[in-house]
Coordinates of C-alpha atoms in Angstrom, one line a residue:
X326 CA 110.7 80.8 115.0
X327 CA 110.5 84.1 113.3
X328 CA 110.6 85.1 109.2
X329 CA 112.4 87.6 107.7
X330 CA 110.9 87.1 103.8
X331 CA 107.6 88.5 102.7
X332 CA 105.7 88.8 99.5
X333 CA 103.6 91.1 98.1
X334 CA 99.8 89.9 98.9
X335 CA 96.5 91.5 98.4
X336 CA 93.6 91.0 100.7
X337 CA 90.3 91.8 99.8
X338 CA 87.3 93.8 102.1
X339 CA 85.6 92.2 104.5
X340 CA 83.2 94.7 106.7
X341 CA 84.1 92.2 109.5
X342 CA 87.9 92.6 109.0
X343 CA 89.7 95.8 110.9
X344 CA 93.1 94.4 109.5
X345 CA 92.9 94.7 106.7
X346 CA 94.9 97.0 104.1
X347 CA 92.8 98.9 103.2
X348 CA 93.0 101.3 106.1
X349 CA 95.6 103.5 105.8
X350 CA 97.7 103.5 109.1
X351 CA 101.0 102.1 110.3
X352 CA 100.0 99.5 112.6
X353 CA 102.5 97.6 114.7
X354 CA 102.5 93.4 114.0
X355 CA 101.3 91.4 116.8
X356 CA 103.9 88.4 115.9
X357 CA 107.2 88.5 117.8
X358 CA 109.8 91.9 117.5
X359 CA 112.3 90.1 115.5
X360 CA 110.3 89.8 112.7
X361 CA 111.5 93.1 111.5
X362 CA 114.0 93.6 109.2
X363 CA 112.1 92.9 106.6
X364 CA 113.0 91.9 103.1
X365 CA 111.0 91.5 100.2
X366 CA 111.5 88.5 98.1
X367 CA 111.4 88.8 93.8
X368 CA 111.9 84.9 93.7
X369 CA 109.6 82.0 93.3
X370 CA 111.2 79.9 96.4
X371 CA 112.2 82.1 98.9
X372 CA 114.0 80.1 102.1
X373 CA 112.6 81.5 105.3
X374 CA 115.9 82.3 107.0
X375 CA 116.5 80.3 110.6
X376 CA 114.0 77.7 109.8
X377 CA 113.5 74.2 107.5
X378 CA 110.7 76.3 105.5
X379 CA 110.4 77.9 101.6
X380 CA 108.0 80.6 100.7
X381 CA 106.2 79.6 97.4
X382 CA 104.8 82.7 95.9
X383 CA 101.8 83.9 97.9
X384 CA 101.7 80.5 99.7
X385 CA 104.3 78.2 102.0
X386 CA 105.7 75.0 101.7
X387 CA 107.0 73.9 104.8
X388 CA 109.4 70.7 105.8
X389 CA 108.7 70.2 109.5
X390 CA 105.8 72.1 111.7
X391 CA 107.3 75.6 113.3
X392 CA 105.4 78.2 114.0
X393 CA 105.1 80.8 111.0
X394 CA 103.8 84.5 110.5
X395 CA 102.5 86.2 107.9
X396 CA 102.7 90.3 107.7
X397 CA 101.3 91.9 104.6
X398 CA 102.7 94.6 103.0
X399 CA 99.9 97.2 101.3
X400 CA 102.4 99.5 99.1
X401 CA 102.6 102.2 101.9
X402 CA 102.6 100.0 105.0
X403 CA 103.0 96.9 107.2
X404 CA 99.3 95.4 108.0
X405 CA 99.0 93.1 111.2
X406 CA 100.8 90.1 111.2
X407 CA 98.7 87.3 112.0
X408 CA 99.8 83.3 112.3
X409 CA 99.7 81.0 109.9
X410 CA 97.4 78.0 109.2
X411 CA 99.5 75.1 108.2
X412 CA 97.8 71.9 106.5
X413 CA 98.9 68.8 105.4
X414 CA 99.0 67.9 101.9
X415 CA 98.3 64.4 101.1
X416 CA 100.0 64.4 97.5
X417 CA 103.2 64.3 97.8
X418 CA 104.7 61.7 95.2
X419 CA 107.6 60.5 97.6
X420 CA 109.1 64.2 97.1
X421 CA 109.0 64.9 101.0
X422 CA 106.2 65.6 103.3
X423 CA 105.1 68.7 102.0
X424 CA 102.7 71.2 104.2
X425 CA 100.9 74.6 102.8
X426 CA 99.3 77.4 104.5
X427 CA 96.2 79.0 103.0
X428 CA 96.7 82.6 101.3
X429 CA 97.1 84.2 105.0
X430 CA 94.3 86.9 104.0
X431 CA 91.6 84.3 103.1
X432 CA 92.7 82.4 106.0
X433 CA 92.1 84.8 107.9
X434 CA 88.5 85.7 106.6
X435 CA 87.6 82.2 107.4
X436 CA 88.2 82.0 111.4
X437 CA 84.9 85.0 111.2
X438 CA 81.5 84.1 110.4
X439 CA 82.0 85.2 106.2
X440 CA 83.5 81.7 104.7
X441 CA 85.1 81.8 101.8
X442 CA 82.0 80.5 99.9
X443 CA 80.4 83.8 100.5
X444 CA 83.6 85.6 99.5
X445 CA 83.7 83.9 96.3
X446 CA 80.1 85.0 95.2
X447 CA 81.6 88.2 95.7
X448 CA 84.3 88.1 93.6
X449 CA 83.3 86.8 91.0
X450 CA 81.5 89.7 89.9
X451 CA 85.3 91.1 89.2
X452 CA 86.7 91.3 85.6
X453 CA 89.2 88.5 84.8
X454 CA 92.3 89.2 82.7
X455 CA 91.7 85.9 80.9
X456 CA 89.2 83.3 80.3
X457 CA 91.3 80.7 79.7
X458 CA 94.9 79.6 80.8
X459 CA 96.4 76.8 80.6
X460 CA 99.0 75.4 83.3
X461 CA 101.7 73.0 82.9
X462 CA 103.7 70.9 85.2
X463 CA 106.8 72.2 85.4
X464 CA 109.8 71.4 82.9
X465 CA 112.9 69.7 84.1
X466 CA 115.7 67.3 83.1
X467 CA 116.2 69.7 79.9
X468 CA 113.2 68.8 78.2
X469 CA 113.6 69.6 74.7
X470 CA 110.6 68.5 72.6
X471 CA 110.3 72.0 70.5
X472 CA 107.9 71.0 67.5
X473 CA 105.8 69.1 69.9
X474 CA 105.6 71.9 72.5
X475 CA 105.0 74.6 69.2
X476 CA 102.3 72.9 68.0
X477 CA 100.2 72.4 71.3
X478 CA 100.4 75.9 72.1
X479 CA 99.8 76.8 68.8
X480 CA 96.8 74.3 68.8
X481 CA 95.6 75.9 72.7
X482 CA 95.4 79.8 70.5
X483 CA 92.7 77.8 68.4
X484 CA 90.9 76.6 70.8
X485 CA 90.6 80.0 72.4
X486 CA 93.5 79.8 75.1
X487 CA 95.0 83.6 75.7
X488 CA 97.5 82.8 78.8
X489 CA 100.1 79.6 79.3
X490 CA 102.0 79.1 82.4
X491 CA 104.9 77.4 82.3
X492 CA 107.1 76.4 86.0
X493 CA 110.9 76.1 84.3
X494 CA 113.2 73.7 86.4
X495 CA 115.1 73.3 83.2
X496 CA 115.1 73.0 79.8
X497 CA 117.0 72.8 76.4
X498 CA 118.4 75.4 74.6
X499 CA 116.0 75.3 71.7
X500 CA 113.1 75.0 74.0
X501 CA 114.5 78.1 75.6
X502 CA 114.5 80.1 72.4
X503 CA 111.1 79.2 71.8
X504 CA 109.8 80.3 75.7
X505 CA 111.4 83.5 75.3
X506 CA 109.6 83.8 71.6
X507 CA 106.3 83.4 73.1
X508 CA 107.1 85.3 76.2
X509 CA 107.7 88.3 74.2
X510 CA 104.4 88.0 72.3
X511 CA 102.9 87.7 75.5
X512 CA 101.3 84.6 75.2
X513 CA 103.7 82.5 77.3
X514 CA 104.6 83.4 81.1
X515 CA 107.7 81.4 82.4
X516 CA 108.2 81.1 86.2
X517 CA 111.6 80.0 87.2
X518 CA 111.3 77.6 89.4
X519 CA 114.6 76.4 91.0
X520 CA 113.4 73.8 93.1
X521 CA 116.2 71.4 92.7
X522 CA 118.5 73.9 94.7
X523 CA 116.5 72.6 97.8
X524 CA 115.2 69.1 97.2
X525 CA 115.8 66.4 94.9
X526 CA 112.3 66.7 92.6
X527 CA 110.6 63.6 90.9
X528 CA 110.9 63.2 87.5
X529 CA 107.8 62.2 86.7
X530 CA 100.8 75.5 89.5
X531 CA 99.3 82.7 90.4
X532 CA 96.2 82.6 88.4
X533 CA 93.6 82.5 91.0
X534 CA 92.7 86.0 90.4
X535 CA 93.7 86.5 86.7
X536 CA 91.7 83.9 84.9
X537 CA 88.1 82.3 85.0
X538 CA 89.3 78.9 84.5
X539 CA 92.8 77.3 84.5
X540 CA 93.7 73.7 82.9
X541 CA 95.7 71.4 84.7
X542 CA 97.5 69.1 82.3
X543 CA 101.1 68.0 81.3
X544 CA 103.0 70.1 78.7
X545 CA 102.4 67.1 76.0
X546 CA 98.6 67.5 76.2
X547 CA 96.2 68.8 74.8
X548 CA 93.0 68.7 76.4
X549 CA 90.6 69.2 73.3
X550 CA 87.1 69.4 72.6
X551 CA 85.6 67.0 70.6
X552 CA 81.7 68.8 69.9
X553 CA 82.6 72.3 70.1
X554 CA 84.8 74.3 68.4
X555 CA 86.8 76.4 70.7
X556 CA 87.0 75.6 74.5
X557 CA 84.7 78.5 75.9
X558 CA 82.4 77.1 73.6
X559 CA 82.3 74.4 75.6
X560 CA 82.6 75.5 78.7
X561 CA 79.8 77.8 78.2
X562 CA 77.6 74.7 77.6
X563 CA 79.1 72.7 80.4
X564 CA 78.6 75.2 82.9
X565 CA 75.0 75.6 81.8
X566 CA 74.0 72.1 81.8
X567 CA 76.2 71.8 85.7
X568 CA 75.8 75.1 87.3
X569 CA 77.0 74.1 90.4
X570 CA 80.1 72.6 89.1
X571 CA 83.9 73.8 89.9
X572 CA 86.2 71.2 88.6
X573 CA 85.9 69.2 85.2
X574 CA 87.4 66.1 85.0
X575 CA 88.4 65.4 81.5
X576 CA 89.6 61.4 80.6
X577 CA 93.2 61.0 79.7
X578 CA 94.2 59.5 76.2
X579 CA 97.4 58.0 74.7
X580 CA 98.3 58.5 70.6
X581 CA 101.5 56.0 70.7
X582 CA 104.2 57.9 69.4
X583 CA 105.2 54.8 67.7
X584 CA 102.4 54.3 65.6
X585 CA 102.6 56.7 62.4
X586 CA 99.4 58.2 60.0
X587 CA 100.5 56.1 56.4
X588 CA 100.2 58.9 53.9
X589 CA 103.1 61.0 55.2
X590 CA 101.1 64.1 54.3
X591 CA 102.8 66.3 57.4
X592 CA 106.1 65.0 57.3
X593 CA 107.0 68.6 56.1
X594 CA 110.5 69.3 55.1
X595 CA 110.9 72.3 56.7
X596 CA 110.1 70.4 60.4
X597 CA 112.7 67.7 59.7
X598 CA 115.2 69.2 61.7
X599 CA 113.0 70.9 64.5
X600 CA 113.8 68.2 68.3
X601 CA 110.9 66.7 69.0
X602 CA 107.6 65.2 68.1
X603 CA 105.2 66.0 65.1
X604 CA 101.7 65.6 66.8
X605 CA 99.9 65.5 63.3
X606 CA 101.4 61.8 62.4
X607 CA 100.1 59.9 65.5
X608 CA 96.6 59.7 64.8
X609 CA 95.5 56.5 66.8
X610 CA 94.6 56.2 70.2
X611 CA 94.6 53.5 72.4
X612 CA 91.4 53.0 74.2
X613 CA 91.4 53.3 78.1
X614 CA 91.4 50.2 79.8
X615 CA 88.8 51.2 82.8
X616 CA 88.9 47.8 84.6
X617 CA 91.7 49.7 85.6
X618 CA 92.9 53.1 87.5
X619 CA 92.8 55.9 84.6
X620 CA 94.0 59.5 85.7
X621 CA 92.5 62.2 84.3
X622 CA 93.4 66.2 84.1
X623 CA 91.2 69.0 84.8
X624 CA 89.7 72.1 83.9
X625 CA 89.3 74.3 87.1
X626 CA 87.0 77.3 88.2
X627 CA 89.9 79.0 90.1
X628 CA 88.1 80.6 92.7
X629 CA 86.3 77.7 94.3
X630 CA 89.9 75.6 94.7
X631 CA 92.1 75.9 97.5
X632 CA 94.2 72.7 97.0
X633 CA 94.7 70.3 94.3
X634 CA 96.6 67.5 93.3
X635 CA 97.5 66.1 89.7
X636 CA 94.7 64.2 88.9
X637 CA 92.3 65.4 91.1
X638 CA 91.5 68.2 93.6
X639 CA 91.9 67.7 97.7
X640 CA 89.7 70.8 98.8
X641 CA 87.2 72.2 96.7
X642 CA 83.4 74.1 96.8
X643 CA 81.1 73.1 94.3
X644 CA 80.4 70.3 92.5
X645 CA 83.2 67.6 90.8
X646 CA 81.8 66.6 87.1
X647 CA 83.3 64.0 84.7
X648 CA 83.4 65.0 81.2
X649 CA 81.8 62.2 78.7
X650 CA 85.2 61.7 76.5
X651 CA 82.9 62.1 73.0
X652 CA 82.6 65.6 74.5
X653 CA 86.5 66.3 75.0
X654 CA 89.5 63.9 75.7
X655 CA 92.9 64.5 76.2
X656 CA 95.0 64.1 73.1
X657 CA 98.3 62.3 74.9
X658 CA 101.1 62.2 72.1
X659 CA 103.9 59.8 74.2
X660 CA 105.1 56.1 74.4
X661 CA 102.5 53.7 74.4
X662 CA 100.6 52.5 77.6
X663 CA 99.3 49.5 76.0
X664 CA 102.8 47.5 74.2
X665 CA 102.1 46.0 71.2
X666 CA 98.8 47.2 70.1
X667 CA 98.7 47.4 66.3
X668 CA 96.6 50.0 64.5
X669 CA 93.9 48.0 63.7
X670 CA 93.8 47.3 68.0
X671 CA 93.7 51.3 68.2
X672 CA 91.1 53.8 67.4
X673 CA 91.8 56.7 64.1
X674 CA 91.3 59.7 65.8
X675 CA 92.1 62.6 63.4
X676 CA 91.1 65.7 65.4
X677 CA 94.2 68.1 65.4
X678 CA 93.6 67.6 61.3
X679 CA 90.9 70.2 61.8
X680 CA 92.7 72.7 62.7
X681 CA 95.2 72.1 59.7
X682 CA 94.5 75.0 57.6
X683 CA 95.6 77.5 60.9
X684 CA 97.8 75.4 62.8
X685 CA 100.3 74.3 60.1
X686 CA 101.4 77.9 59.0
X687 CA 101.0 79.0 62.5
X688 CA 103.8 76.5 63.7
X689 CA 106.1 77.6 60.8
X690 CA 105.5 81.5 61.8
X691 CA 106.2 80.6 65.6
X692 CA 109.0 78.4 64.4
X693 CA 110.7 81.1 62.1
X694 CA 110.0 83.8 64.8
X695 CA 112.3 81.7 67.1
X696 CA 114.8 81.3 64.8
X697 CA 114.0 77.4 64.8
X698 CA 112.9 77.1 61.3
X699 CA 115.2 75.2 58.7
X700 CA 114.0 75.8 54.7

């Protein structure tokens, strides 16, 4: 089976590596002749021409198990093609059997005796862009929750997020206006992701080497420190007190949209006619019930991941830690979980109010910038 697509990749230096791009010489691949034309794909899901596979980024997503290759290009150059590690995932949500290949470059570091543990150390001596970014599952079914979507990433600036990633299947018009808003400021990166032109997605994550830690969540939560102000904040003192620790699990909770705050204080005119939910009038949360099952998101050290589920990561270094939720909690604006609770059966949590005095005007500018905002 041969490929005809390729990506852009970057391998890093390994003493032990002769392949690698860093030498500048034109070096013939040792996969099969027909691998050449090649073509250089700008999309996010490139089909591999001839076979049942997709190219996802800098990583592959196969259907059925054929031999693949991988051939870097260094900017001048062709670097030895090598062949592709193919593993299982195990999460695949009754999508289709999906199976990835490792980043072929770190793959490739890990058949010598330097494992990727050592190569980490290594790294992370290198500047990140960010500190923080936050990714979201990817939007589909033209999702169209505006005020909702304005004032969690309004509420992530506070609590010191620089970088949102968003994977677009499809979305709403107004929700599009909004993107593009925050793309333009830089805030907001949208990757189109046309996955329903190949497979029928159910309904219900490129920052490895641009940010120090990346949170895992849905786009309607929040995932919000409860003793700290600011997430690096508490990060910093999470990290201290588990230095060993890659992933942080952080307990997932629901504010029924159904149940309103009584006072009315931010039903603001001016939002009235803005699609979607206003976060600041569901102030009670249901408490988990933890006789059974209860998901929770995370916040990742990106480095020491190399696959991850939704609610949990497959293969990992370092250690797994659970967050205590009095520390931080997901704030989960959405239908109930629990029917028929009443707000005395629910818990007052009121912590997006503290970030009133910045959050309110910052939705309206955000709004008005997007041309969303009714006076």
């Amino acid at each position: 089976t041969h490929t005809h697509t390729l990506t852009h990749t970057h391998t890093h230096n390994n003493n032990n590596n002769n392949n690698n791009c860093d030498q500048p010489r034109h070096t013939p691949v040792t996969s099969p002749r027909h691998l050449y034309p090649h073509h250089i794909s700008d999309q996010s899901i490139t089909p591999v021409n001839d076979t049942k596979h997709f190219m996802v980024g800098a990583y592959k997503e196969h259907h059925s198990v054929q031999p693949l290759y991988c051939v870097f290009y260094c900017g001048t150059h062709w670097a030895i093609g090598m062949k592709a590690e193919v593993q299982m995932h195990s999460d695949h949500f009754g999508i289709c059997h999906l199976l990835f290949g490792f980043s072929p470059a770190l793959t490739h570091l890990n058949q010598r005796n330097k494992g990727l543990g050592d190569l980490l150390i290594g790294l992370e001596e290198e500047k990140f862009q960010f500190n923080f970014t936050v990714c979201w599952s990817n939007l589909f079914g033209d999702y169209n929750n505006v005020l909702q979507v304005t004032q969690t990433l309004e509420m992530y600036k506070l609590l010191g997020v620089q970088h949102v990633v968003v994977y677009n299947t499809s979305c709403g018009p107004d929700l599009e206006r909004l993107l593009q808003s925050y793309t333009q400021e830089g805030f907001v990166e949208v990757v189109p992701w046309p996955i329903n032109q190949y497979m029928n997605p159910s309904s219900g994550w490129q920052n490895m080497y641009q940010s120090r830690y990346v949170l895992l969540n849905d786009i309607d939560e929040i995932i919000a420190p409860y003793q700290h102000q600011t997430l690096p904040q508490m990060m910093d003192v999470l990290q201290r007190q588990n230095p060993k620790a890659e992933v942080f699990l952080i307990e997932n909770h629901i504010f029924p949209k159904s149940q309103f705050e009584p006072s009315g204080r931010f039903e603001r005119p001016s939002w009235r006619d803005v699609p979607g939910i206003n976060i600041m009038e569901h102030i009670y949360r249901e408490e988990p019930d933890y006789r059974i099952y209860h998901p929770s998101k995370m916040i990742v050290r990106t480095r020491a991941v190399e696959q991850t589920s939704v609610h949990s990561v497959l293969r990992n270094f370092g250690q797994t830690v659970k967050v205590p939720p009095n520390v931080c909690h997901i704030i989960h604006v959405r239908v109930p979980l629990q029917g028929g609770l009443t707000k005395k059966e629910l818990h007052e949590d009121k912590r997006v109010w503290d970030y009133e005095r910045q959050l309110v005007p910052n939705v309206d500018k955000a709004l008005e910038k997007a041309g969303l905002l009714r006076m």
